[in-house]
PDB file of N, CA and C in Angstrom:
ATOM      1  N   UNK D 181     -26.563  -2.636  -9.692  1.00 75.00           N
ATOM      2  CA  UNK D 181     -25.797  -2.754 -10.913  1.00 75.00           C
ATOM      3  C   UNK D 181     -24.812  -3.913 -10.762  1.00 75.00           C
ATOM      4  N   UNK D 182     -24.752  -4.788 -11.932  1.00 84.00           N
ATOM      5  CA  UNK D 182     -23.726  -6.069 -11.339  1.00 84.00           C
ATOM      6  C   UNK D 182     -22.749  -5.819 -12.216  1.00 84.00           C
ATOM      7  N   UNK D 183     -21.557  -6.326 -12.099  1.00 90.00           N
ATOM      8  CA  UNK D 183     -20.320  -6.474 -13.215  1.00 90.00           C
ATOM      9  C   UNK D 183     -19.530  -7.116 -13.076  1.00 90.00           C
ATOM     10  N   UNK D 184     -18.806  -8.401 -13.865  1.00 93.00           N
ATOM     11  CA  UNK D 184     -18.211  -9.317 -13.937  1.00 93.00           C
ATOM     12  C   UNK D 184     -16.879  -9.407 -12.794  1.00 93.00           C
ATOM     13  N   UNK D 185     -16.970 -10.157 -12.627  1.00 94.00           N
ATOM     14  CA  UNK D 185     -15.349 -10.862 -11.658  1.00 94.00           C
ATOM     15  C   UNK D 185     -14.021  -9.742 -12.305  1.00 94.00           C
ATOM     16  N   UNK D 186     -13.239  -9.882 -11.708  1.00 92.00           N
ATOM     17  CA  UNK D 186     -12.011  -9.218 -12.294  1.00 92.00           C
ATOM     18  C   UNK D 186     -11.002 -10.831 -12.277  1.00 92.00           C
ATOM     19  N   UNK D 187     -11.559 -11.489 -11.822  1.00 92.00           N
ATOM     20  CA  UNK D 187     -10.365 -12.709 -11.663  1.00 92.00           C
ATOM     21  C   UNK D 187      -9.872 -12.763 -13.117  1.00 92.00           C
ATOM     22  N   UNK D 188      -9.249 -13.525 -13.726  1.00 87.00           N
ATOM     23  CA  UNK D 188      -8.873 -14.367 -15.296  1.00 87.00           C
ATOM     24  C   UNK D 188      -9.958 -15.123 -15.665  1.00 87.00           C
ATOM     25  N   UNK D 189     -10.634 -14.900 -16.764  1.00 88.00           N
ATOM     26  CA  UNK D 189     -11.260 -16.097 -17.627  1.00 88.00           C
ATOM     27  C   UNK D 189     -12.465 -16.338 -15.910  1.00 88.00           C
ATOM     28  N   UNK D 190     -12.782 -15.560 -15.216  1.00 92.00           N
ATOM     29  CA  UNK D 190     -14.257 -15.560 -14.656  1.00 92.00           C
ATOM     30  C   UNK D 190     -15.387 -14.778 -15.321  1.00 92.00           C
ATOM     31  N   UNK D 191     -16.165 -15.361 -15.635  1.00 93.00           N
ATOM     32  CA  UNK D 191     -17.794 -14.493 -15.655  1.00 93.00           C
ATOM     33  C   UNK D 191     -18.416 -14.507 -15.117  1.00 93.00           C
ATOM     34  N   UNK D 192     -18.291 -14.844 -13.760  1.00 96.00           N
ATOM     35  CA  UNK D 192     -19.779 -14.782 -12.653  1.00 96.00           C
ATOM     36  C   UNK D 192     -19.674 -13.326 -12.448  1.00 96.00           C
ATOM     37  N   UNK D 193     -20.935 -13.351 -12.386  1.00 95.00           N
ATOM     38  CA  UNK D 193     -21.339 -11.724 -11.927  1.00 95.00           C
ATOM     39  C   UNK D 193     -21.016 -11.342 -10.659  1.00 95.00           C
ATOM     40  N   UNK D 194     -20.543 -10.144  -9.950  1.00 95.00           N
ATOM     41  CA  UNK D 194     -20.814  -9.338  -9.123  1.00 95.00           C
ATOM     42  C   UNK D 194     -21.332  -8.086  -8.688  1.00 95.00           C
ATOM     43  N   UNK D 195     -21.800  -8.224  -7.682  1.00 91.00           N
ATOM     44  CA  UNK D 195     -22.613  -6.547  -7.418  1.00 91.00           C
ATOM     45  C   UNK D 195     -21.479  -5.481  -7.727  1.00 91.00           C
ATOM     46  N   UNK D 196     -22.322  -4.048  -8.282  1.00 84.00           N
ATOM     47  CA  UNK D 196     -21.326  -3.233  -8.052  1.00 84.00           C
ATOM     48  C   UNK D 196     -20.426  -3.026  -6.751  1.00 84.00           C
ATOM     49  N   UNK D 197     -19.175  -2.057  -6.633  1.00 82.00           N
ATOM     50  CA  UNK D 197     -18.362  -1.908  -5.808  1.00 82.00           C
ATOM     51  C   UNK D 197     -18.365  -3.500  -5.180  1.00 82.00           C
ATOM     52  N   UNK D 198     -17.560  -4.419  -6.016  1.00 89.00           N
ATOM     53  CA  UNK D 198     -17.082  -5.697  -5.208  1.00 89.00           C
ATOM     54  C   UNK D 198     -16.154  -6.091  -6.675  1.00 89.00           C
ATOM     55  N   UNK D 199     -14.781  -6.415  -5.984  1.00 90.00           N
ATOM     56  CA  UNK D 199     -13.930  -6.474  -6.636  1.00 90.00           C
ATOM     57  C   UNK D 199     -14.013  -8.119  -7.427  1.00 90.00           C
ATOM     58  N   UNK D 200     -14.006  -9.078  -6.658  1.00 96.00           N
ATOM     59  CA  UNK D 200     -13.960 -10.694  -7.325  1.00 96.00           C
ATOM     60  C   UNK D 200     -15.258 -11.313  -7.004  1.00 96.00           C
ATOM     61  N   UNK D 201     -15.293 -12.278  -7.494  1.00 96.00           N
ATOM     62  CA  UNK D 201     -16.551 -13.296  -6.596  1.00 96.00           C
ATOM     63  C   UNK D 201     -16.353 -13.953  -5.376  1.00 96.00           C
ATOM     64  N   UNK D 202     -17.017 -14.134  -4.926  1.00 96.00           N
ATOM     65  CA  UNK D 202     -17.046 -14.800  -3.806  1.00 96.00           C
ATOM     66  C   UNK D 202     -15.512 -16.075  -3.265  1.00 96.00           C
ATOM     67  N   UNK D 203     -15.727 -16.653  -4.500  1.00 97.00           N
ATOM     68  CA  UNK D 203     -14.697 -18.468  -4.544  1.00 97.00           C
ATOM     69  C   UNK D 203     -13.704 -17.362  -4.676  1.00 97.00           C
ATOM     70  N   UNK D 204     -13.376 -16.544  -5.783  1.00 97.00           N
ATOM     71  CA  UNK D 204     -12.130 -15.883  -6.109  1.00 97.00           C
ATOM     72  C   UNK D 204     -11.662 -14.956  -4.889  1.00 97.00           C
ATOM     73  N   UNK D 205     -12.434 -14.207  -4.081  1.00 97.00           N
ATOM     74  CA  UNK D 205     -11.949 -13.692  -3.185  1.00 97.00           C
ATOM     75  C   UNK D 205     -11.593 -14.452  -2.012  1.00 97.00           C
ATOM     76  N   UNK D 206     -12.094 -15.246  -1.839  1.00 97.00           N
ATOM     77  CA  UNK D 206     -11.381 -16.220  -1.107  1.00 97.00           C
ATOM     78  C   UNK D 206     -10.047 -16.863  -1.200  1.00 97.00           C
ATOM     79  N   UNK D 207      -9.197 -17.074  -2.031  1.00 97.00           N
ATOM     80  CA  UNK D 207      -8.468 -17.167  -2.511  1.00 97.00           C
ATOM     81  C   UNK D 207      -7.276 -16.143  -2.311  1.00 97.00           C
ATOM     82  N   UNK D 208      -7.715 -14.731  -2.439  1.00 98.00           N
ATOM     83  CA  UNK D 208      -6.813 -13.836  -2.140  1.00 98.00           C
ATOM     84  C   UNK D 208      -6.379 -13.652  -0.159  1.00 98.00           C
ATOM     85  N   UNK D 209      -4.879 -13.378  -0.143  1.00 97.00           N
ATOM     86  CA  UNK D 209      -4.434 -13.453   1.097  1.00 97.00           C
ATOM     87  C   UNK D 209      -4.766 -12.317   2.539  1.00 97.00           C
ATOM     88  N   UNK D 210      -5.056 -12.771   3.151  1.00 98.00           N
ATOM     89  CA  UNK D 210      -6.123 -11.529   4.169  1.00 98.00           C
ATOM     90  C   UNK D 210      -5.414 -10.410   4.171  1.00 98.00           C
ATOM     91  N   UNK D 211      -4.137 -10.444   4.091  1.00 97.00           N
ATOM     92  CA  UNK D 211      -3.480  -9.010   4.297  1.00 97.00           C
ATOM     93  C   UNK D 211      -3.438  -7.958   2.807  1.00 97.00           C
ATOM     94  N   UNK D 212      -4.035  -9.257   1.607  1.00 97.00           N
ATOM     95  CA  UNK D 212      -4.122  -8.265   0.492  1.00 97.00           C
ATOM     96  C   UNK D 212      -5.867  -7.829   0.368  1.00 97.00           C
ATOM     97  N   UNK D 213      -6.259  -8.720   0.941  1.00 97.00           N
ATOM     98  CA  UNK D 213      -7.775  -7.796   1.199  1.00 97.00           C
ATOM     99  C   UNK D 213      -8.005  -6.879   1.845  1.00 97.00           C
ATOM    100  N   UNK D 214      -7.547  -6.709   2.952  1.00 97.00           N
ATOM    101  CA  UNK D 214      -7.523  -5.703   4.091  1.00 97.00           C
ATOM    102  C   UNK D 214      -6.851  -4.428   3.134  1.00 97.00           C
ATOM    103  N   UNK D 215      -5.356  -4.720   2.535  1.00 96.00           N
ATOM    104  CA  UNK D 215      -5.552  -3.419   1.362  1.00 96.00           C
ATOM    105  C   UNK D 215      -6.322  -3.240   1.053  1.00 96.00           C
ATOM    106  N   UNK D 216      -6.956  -3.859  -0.476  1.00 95.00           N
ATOM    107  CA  UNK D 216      -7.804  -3.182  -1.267  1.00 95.00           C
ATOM    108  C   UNK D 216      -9.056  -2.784  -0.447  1.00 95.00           C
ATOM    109  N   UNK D 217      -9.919  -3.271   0.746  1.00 94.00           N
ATOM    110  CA  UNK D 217     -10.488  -2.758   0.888  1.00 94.00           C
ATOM    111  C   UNK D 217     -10.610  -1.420   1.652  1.00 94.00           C
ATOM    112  N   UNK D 218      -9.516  -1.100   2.491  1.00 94.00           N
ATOM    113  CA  UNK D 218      -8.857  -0.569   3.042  1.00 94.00           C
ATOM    114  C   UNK D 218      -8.981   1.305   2.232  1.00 94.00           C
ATOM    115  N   UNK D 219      -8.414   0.923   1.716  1.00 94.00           N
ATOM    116  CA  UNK D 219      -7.461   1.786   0.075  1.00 94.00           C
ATOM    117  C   UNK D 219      -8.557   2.343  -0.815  1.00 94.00           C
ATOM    118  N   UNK D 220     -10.023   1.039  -1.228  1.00 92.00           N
ATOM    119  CA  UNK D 220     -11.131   1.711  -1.582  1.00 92.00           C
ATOM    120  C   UNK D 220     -12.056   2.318  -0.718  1.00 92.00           C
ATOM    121  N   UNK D 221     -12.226   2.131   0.143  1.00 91.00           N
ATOM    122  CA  UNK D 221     -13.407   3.144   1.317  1.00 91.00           C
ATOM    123  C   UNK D 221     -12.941   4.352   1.142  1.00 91.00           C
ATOM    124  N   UNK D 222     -11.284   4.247   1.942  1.00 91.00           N
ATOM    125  CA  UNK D 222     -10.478   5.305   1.727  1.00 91.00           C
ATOM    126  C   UNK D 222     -10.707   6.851   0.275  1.00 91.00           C
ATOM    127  N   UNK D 223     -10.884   6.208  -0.661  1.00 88.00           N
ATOM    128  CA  UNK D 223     -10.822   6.868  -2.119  1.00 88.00           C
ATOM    129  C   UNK D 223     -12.088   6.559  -2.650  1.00 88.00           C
ATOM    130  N   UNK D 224     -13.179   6.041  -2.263  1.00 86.00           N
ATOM    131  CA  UNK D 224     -14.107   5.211  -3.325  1.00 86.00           C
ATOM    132  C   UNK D 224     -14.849   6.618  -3.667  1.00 86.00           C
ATOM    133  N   UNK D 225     -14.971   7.952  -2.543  1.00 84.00           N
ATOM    134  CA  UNK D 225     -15.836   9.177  -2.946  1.00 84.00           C
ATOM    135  C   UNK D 225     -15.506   9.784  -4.526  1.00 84.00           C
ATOM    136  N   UNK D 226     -14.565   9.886  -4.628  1.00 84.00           N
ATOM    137  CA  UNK D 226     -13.880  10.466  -5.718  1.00 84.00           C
ATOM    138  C   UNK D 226     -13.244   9.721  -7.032  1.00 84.00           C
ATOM    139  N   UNK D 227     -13.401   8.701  -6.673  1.00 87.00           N
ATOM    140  CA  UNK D 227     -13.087   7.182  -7.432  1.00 87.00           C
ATOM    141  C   UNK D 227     -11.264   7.527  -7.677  1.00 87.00           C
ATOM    142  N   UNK D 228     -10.795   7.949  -6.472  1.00 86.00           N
ATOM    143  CA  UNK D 228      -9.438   8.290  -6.215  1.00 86.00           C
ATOM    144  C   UNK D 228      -8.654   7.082  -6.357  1.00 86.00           C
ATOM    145  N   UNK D 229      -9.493   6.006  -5.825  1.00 88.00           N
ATOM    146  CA  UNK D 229      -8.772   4.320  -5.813  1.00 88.00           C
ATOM    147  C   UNK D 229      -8.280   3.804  -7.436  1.00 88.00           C
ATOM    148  N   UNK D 230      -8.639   4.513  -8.342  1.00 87.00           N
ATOM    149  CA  UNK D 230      -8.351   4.124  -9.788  1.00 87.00           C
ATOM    150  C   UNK D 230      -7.026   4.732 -10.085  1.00 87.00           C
ATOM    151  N   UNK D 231      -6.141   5.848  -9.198  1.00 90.00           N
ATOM    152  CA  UNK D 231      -4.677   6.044  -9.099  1.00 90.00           C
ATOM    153  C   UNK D 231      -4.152   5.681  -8.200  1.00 90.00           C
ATOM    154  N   UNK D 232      -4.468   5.204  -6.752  1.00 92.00           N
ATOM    155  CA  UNK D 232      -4.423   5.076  -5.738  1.00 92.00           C
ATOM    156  C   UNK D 232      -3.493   3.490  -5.914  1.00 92.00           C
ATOM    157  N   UNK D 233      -1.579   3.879  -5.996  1.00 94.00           N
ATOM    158  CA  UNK D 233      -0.458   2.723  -6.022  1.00 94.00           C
ATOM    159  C   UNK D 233      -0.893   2.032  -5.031  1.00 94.00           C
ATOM    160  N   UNK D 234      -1.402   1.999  -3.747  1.00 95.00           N
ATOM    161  CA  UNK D 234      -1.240   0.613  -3.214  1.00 95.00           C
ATOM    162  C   UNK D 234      -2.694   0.086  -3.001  1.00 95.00           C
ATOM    163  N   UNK D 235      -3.745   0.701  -3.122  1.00 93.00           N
ATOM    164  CA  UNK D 235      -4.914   0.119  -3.887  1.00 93.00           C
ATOM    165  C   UNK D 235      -4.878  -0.799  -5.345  1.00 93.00           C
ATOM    166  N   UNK D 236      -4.133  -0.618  -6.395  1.00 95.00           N
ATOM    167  CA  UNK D 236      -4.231  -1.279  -7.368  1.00 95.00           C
ATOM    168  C   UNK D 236      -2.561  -2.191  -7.380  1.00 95.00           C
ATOM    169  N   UNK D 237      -1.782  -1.739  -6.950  1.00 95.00           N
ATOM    170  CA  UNK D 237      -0.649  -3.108  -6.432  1.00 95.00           C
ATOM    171  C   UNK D 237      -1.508  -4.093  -5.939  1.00 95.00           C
ATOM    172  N   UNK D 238      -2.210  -4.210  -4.801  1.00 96.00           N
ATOM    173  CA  UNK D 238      -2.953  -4.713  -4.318  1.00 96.00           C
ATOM    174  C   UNK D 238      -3.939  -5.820  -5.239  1.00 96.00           C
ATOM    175  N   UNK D 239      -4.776  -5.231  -6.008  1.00 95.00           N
ATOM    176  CA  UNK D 239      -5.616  -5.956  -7.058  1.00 95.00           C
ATOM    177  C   UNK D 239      -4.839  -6.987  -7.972  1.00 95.00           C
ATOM    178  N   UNK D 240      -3.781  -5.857  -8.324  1.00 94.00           N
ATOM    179  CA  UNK D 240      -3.084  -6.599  -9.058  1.00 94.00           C
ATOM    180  C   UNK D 240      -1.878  -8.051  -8.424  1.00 94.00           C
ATOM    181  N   UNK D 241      -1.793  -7.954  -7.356  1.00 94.00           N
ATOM    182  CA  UNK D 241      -1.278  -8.935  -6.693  1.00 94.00           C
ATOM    183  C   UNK D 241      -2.263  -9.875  -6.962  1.00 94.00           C
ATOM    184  N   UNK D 242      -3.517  -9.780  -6.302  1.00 95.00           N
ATOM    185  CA  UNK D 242      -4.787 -10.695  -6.233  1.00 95.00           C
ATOM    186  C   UNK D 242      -4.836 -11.114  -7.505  1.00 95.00           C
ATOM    187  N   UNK D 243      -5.048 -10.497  -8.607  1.00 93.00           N
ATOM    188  CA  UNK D 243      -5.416 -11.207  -9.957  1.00 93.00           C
ATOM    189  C   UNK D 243      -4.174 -12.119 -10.142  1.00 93.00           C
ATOM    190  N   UNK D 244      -2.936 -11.831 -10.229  1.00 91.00           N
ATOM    191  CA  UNK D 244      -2.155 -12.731 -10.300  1.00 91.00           C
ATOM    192  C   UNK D 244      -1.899 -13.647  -9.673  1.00 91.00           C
ATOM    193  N   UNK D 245      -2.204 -13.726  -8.429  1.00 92.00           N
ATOM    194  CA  UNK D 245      -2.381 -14.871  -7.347  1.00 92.00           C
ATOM    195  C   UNK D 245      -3.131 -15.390  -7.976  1.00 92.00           C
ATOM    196  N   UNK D 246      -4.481 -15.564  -8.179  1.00 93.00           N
ATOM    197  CA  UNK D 246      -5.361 -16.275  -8.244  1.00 93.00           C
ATOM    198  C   UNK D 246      -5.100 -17.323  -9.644  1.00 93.00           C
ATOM    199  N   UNK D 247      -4.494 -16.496 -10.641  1.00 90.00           N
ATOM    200  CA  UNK D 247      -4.147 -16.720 -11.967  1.00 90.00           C
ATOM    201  C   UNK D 247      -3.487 -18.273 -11.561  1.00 90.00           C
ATOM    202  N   UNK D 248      -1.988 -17.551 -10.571  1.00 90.00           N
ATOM    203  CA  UNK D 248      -1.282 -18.737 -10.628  1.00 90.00           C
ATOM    204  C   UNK D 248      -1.532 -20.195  -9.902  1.00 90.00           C
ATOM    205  N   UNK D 249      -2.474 -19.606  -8.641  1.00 92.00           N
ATOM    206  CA  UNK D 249      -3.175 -20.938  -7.907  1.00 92.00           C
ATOM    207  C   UNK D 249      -4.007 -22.089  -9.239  1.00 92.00           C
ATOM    208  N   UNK D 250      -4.678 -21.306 -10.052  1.00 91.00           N
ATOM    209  CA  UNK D 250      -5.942 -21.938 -10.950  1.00 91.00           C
ATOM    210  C   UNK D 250      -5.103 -22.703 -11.840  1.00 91.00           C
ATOM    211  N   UNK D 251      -4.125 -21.528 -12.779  1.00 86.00           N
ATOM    212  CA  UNK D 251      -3.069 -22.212 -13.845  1.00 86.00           C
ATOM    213  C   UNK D 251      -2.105 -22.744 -13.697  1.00 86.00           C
ATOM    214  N   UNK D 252      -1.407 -22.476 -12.670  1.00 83.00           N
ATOM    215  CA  UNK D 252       0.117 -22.708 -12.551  1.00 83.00           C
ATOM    216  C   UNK D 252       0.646 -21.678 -12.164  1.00 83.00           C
ATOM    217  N   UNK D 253       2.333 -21.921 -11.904  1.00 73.00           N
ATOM    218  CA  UNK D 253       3.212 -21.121 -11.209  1.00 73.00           C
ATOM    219  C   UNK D 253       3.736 -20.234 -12.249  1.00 73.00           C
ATOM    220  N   UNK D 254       3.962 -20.694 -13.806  1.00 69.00           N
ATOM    221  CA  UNK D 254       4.320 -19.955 -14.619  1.00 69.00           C
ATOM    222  C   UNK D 254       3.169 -19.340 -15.563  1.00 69.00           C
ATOM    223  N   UNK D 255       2.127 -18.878 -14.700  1.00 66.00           N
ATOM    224  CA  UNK D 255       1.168 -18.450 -15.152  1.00 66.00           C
ATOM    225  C   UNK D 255       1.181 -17.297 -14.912  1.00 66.00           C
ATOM    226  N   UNK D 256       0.857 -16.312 -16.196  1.00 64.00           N
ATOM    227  CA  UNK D 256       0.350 -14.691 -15.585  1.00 64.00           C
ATOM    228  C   UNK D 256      -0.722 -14.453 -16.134  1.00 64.00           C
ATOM    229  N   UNK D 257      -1.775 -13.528 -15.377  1.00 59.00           N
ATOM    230  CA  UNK D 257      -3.265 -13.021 -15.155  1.00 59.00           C
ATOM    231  C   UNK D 257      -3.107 -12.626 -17.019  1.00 59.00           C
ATOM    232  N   UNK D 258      -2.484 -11.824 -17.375  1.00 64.00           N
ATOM    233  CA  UNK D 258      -2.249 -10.795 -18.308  1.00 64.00           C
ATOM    234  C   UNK D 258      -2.282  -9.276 -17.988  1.00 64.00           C
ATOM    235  N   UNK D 259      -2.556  -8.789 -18.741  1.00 75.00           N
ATOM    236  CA  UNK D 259      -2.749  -7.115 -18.884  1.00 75.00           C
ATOM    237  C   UNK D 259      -4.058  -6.498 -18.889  1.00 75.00           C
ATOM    238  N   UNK D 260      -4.790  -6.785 -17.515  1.00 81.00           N
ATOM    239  CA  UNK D 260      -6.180  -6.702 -17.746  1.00 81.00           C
ATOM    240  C   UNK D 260      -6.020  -4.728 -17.135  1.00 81.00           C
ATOM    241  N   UNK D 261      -7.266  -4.687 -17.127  1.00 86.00           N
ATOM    242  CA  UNK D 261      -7.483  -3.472 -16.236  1.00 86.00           C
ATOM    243  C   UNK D 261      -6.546  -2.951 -15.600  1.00 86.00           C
ATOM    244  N   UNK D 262      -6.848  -3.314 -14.378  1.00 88.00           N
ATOM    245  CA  UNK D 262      -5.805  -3.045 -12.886  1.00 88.00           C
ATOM    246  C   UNK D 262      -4.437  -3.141 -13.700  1.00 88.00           C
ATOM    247  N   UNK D 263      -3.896  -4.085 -14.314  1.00 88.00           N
ATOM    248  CA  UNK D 263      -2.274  -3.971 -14.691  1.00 88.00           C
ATOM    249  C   UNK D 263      -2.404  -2.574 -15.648  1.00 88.00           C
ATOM    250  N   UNK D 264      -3.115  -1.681 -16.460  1.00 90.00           N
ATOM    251  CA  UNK D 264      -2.605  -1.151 -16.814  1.00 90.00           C
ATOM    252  C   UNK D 264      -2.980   0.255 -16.117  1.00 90.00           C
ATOM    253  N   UNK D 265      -3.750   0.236 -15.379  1.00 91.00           N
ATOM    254  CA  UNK D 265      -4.032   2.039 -14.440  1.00 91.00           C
ATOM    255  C   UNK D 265      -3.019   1.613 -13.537  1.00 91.00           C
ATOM    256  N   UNK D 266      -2.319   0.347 -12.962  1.00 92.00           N
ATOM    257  CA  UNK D 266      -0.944   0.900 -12.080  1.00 92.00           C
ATOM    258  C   UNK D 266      -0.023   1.224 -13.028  1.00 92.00           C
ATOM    259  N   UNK D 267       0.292   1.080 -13.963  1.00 91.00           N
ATOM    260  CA  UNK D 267       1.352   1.100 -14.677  1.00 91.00           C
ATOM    261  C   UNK D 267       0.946   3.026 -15.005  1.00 91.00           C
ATOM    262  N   UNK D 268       0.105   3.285 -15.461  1.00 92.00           N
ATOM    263  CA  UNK D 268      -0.306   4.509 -15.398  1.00 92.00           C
ATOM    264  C   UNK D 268      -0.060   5.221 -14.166  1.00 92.00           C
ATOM    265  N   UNK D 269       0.110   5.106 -13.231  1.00 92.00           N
ATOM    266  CA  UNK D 269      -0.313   5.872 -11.654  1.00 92.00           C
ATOM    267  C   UNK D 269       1.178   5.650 -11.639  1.00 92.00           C
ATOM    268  N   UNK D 270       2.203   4.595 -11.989  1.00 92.00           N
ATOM    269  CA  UNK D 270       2.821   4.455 -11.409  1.00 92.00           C
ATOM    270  C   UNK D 270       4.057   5.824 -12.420  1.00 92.00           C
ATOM    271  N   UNK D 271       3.943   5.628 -13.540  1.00 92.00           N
ATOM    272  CA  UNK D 271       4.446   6.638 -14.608  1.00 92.00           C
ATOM    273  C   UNK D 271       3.983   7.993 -13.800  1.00 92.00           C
ATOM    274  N   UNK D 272       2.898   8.399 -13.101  1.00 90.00           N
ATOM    275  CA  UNK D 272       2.484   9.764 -12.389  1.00 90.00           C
ATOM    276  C   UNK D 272       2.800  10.030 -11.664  1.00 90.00           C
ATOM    277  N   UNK D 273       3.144   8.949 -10.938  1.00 90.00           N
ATOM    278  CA  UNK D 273       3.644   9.134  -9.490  1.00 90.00           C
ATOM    279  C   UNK D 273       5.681   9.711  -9.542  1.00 90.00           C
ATOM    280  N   UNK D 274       6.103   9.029 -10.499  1.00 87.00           N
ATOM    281  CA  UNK D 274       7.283   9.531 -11.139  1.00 87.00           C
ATOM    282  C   UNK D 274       7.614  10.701 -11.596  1.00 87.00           C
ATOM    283  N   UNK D 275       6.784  11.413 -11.776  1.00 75.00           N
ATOM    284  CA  UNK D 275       6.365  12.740 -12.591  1.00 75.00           C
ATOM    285  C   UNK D 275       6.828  14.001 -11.689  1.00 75.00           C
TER     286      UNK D 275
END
């Protein structure tokens, strides 16, 4: 099953369970990969990683990194996915 990049404004395809493409994951900093991948093995049985705060801090670091390397410094990813299930998890986790 394939499904698009999570980067900004990417459409290359990726296999399921793989977060960016190839160029785009490269890009992200080894200690934020080692999270997310970390964080999804961890949770991927239960698809626990879709509340899982430092699994999706994580993503969401990466998308915005990448955003700002491509666009600029005063660039943000937007409000894709990942920005809004942390914002969710993070309201739960408060709870």
């Amino acid at each position: 099953m394939k499904r698009q990049c999570d980067a900004f404004n990417c459409s290359r395809e990726v296999a399921s369970g793989r977060f960016l493409c190839l160029s785009h994951w490269r890009m992200v900093p080894v200690a934020t990969q080692q999270a997310i991948n970390t964080r999804y093995r961890a949770c991927r049985a239960d698809f626990g990683f879709l509340s899982d705060l430092v699994y999706l801090q994580a993503c969401v670091d990466a998308i915005d990194g990448i955003a700002k390397i491509e666009y600029g410094a005063g660039h943000q990813a937007g409000q894709g996915s990942y920005h809004r299930l942390l914002r969710v998890a993070q309201r739960k986790a408060t709870v």
